Short mmCIF file of C-alpha atoms in Angstrom, two decimals:
data_model
loop_
_atom_site.label_atom_id
_atom_site.label_comp_id
_atom_site.label_asym_id
_atom_site.label_seq_id
_atom_site.Cartn_x
_atom_site.Cartn_y
_atom_site.Cartn_z
CA PRO A 589 -24.06 120.00 -24.19
CA THR A 590 -21.01 117.74 -23.82
CA HIS A 591 -20.41 118.01 -27.58
CA LEU A 592 -20.54 121.78 -27.34
CA SER A 593 -18.05 121.90 -24.48
CA ALA A 594 -15.67 119.70 -26.49
CA PHE A 595 -16.27 121.96 -29.46
CA HIS A 596 -15.43 125.10 -27.45
CA GLN A 597 -12.26 123.54 -26.02
CA ARG A 598 -10.69 123.41 -29.48
CA SER A 599 -9.23 126.45 -31.10
CA CYS A 600 -12.32 126.95 -33.21
CA TYR A 601 -12.40 130.69 -33.72
CA SER A 602 -10.37 132.34 -36.45
CA PRO A 603 -10.35 136.14 -36.20
CA PHE A 604 -8.67 136.29 -39.61
CA LEU A 605 -11.37 134.24 -41.37
CA ASP A 606 -14.09 136.03 -39.43
CA GLN A 607 -12.93 139.42 -40.70
CA LEU A 608 -12.00 138.30 -44.20
CA ALA A 609 -14.95 136.07 -45.07
CA GLN A 610 -17.41 136.43 -42.18
CA ALA A 611 -16.66 132.75 -41.49
CA PRO A 612 -15.68 132.69 -37.81
CA PHE A 613 -14.53 129.09 -37.64
CA SER A 614 -10.97 127.88 -38.08
CA PRO A 615 -10.53 124.81 -40.32
CA THR A 616 -10.37 122.69 -37.15
CA GLY A 617 -13.54 124.34 -35.83
CA ALA A 618 -15.41 123.94 -39.11
CA SER A 619 -14.43 120.27 -39.25
CA ALA A 620 -15.54 119.67 -35.65
CA LEU A 621 -18.86 121.46 -36.25
CA ALA A 622 -19.48 119.48 -39.46
CA ALA A 623 -18.80 116.21 -37.65
CA MET A 624 -21.18 117.11 -34.80
CA LEU A 625 -23.93 118.15 -37.20
CA THR A 626 -23.50 115.04 -39.34
CA ARG A 627 -23.82 112.77 -36.30
CA ALA A 628 -26.89 114.66 -35.04
CA ILE A 629 -28.60 114.49 -38.44
CA ALA A 630 -27.78 110.78 -38.82
CA ARG A 631 -29.26 110.03 -35.37
CA ALA A 632 -32.38 112.06 -36.16
CA CYS A 633 -32.91 110.36 -39.53
CA ALA A 634 -32.13 106.78 -38.49
CA PRO A 635 -35.14 104.58 -37.83
CA ALA A 636 -35.69 103.91 -34.15
CA ARG A 637 -34.80 100.34 -33.28
CA LYS A 638 -37.36 98.95 -30.87
CA LEU A 639 -37.10 95.15 -30.92
CA LEU A 640 -34.32 92.57 -30.90
CA ALA A 641 -35.52 89.41 -32.69
CA LEU A 642 -33.26 86.71 -31.25
CA ASP A 643 -32.44 83.26 -32.52
CA CYS A 644 -32.08 80.59 -29.82
CA ASP A 645 -29.80 77.69 -30.83
CA ASN A 646 -26.13 78.74 -30.76
CA THR A 647 -27.14 82.34 -30.09
CA LEU A 648 -28.73 82.25 -26.62
CA TRP A 649 -27.50 78.79 -25.71
CA GLY A 650 -25.07 76.24 -27.09
CA GLY A 651 -26.38 73.42 -29.22
CA ALA A 652 -29.66 72.64 -30.92
CA VAL A 653 -32.56 72.05 -28.54
CA ALA A 654 -34.32 69.77 -31.06
CA GLU A 655 -31.34 67.39 -30.94
CA LEU A 656 -30.21 67.77 -27.32
CA GLY A 657 -33.46 68.48 -25.50
CA ALA A 658 -33.94 71.24 -22.94
CA ASP A 659 -31.58 69.60 -20.46
CA GLY A 660 -28.85 69.12 -23.05
CA VAL A 661 -28.29 72.67 -24.28
CA ASP A 662 -25.22 74.48 -22.99
CA LEU A 663 -25.91 77.30 -20.56
CA SER A 664 -22.32 77.90 -19.47
CA GLU A 665 -21.05 81.36 -18.56
CA PRO A 666 -20.29 82.63 -22.09
CA TRP A 667 -23.88 81.94 -23.17
CA LEU A 668 -25.23 83.53 -20.00
CA ALA A 669 -23.05 86.61 -20.60
CA THR A 670 -24.67 86.96 -24.02
CA GLN A 671 -28.12 86.60 -22.47
CA ARG A 672 -27.27 89.26 -19.87
CA LYS A 673 -26.42 91.71 -22.66
CA PHE A 674 -29.86 91.21 -24.16
CA VAL A 675 -31.55 91.53 -20.75
CA ALA A 676 -29.64 94.79 -20.20
CA ALA A 677 -30.98 96.05 -23.54
CA GLN A 678 -34.49 95.08 -22.45
CA GLN A 679 -34.05 96.95 -19.18
CA ARG A 680 -33.07 100.05 -21.19
CA GLY A 681 -36.39 99.80 -23.08
CA MET A 682 -35.65 97.50 -26.02
CA LEU A 683 -38.27 94.82 -26.68
CA LEU A 684 -37.06 91.21 -26.98
CA ALA A 685 -38.64 88.38 -28.98
CA LEU A 686 -37.45 84.91 -29.88
CA LEU A 687 -37.43 83.75 -33.51
CA SER A 688 -36.38 80.14 -33.81
CA ARG A 689 -36.61 77.39 -36.39
CA ASN A 690 -37.68 74.84 -33.79
CA HIS A 691 -40.80 73.41 -32.30
CA GLU A 692 -42.23 76.00 -29.94
CA ARG A 693 -42.62 73.40 -27.18
CA ASP A 694 -38.84 72.73 -27.29
CA VAL A 695 -37.96 76.43 -26.96
CA ARG A 696 -40.48 76.91 -24.17
CA ALA A 697 -39.10 73.81 -22.43
CA VAL A 698 -35.69 75.48 -22.16
CA LEU A 699 -37.32 78.67 -20.88
CA SER A 700 -39.30 76.80 -18.23
CA HIS A 701 -37.13 73.80 -17.24
CA ARG A 702 -33.84 75.73 -17.20
CA ARG A 703 -35.32 79.01 -15.90
CA ALA A 704 -33.23 79.07 -12.73
CA GLU A 705 -30.02 78.81 -14.77
CA MET A 706 -30.88 81.43 -17.39
CA ALA A 707 -30.35 85.18 -17.36
CA LEU A 708 -32.92 85.73 -20.13
CA ARG A 709 -36.34 84.51 -19.04
CA GLU A 710 -39.81 84.39 -20.47
CA GLU A 711 -40.86 87.55 -18.62
CA HIS A 712 -38.25 89.51 -20.62
CA LEU A 713 -39.93 88.54 -23.89
CA VAL A 714 -42.85 90.11 -25.72
CA ALA A 715 -43.24 87.13 -28.08
CA VAL A 716 -41.92 83.70 -29.01
CA ARG A 717 -42.20 82.61 -32.64
CA ALA A 718 -40.80 79.13 -32.98
CA ASN A 719 -41.77 77.18 -36.09
CA TRP A 720 -40.30 76.06 -39.41
CA ASP A 721 -41.44 79.04 -41.50
CA PRO A 722 -38.82 81.34 -43.06
CA LYS A 723 -37.58 83.84 -40.50
CA SER A 724 -38.45 86.74 -42.79
CA SER A 725 -42.10 85.59 -42.70
CA ASN A 726 -41.93 85.30 -38.93
CA LEU A 727 -40.51 88.82 -38.68
CA ARG A 728 -43.44 90.18 -40.71
CA ALA A 729 -45.95 88.21 -38.62
CA LEU A 730 -44.30 89.45 -35.43
CA ALA A 731 -44.47 93.04 -36.70
CA ASP A 732 -48.19 92.61 -37.40
CA GLN A 733 -48.78 90.98 -34.00
CA LEU A 734 -47.02 93.78 -32.12
CA CYS A 735 -48.21 96.65 -34.40
CA LEU A 736 -44.61 97.65 -35.12
CA SER A 737 -42.73 98.32 -38.31
CA VAL A 738 -40.34 95.58 -39.39
CA GLY A 739 -37.92 98.47 -39.89
CA SER A 740 -37.73 98.86 -36.11
CA PHE A 741 -36.37 95.30 -35.70
CA VAL A 742 -32.82 94.09 -35.27
CA PHE A 743 -32.49 90.42 -36.25
CA VAL A 744 -29.78 88.44 -34.42
CA ASP A 745 -28.88 84.92 -35.58
CA ASP A 746 -25.76 82.73 -35.67
CA SER A 747 -26.62 81.30 -39.09
CA PRO A 748 -25.29 83.14 -42.14
CA ALA A 749 -27.99 81.40 -44.20
CA GLU A 750 -30.78 82.77 -41.96
CA CYS A 751 -29.24 86.26 -42.00
CA SER A 752 -29.00 86.11 -45.80
CA GLU A 753 -32.62 84.98 -46.11
CA VAL A 754 -33.83 87.88 -43.94
CA ALA A 755 -31.55 90.34 -45.75
CA ARG A 756 -32.77 89.19 -49.20
CA ALA A 757 -36.41 89.49 -48.13
CA ALA A 758 -35.77 92.93 -46.62
CA ALA A 759 -33.95 94.12 -49.75
CA ALA A 760 -36.78 92.95 -51.98
CA ARG A 761 -39.28 94.79 -49.80
CA ALA A 762 -37.61 98.06 -48.82
CA GLY A 763 -34.00 98.43 -49.84
CA ALA A 764 -30.67 97.16 -48.68
CA PRO A 765 -30.48 96.09 -45.03
CA THR A 766 -27.35 96.42 -42.94
CA VAL A 767 -25.74 93.06 -42.15
CA SER A 768 -22.81 92.69 -39.79
CA SER A 769 -21.10 89.96 -37.82
CA GLN A 770 -20.61 90.41 -34.09
CA PRO A 771 -18.54 88.27 -31.70
CA ALA A 772 -20.69 86.05 -29.51
CA GLY A 773 -20.89 82.65 -27.97
CA PRO A 774 -18.40 80.65 -25.94
CA SER A 775 -15.40 80.79 -28.23
CA ALA A 776 -13.56 83.69 -29.81
CA GLY A 777 -14.39 82.31 -33.24
CA ALA A 778 -18.14 82.22 -32.68
CA SER A 779 -20.20 85.08 -34.04
CA VAL A 780 -23.76 86.06 -34.68
CA GLY A 781 -25.14 87.89 -37.65
CA VAL A 782 -27.01 91.10 -37.05
CA VAL A 783 -29.47 92.35 -39.68
CA LEU A 784 -30.87 95.87 -39.38
CA VAL A 785 -34.07 95.49 -41.34
CA PRO A 786 -35.09 98.59 -43.35
#
């Protein structure tokens, strides 16, 4: 409806073209209509993203929990702001899971011992997969566990190597994934990789 009102506000009708070619749209109108249809078709054809698979170290908190312990990881405001973005996504219906190359007890220690300081808490999560297996294997196991398609996952990790590993595995299985870098973390130079798994 809002797209249609924007469409009607333009000078979309061409009486000349309507009479000459039975094509009622002006070039501006035809372009606007094509853009609206293209966006609608792309949205309809895109796979529904249902789950954010989140790394922990240097994505949800600063530092490596295996080296610093639960009390040593950084939970300053920039990290909490990142966590709040993921919690907001969860409140809009997105599922959240943790995928970490750590000992599960270390990840759960942060979730339990630092709970009062964190925006993202265990109750926001549908699963925690923390082990030393390749993240692509953990994504497949998580998909099986939750009865979801891996294609409905968005993988978020600060490590280019982990993003590449997931992207290579996804490409070998189903075609080229989308990989992008998004700003995150406490400094302007920090970023996380986002892999849209096909």
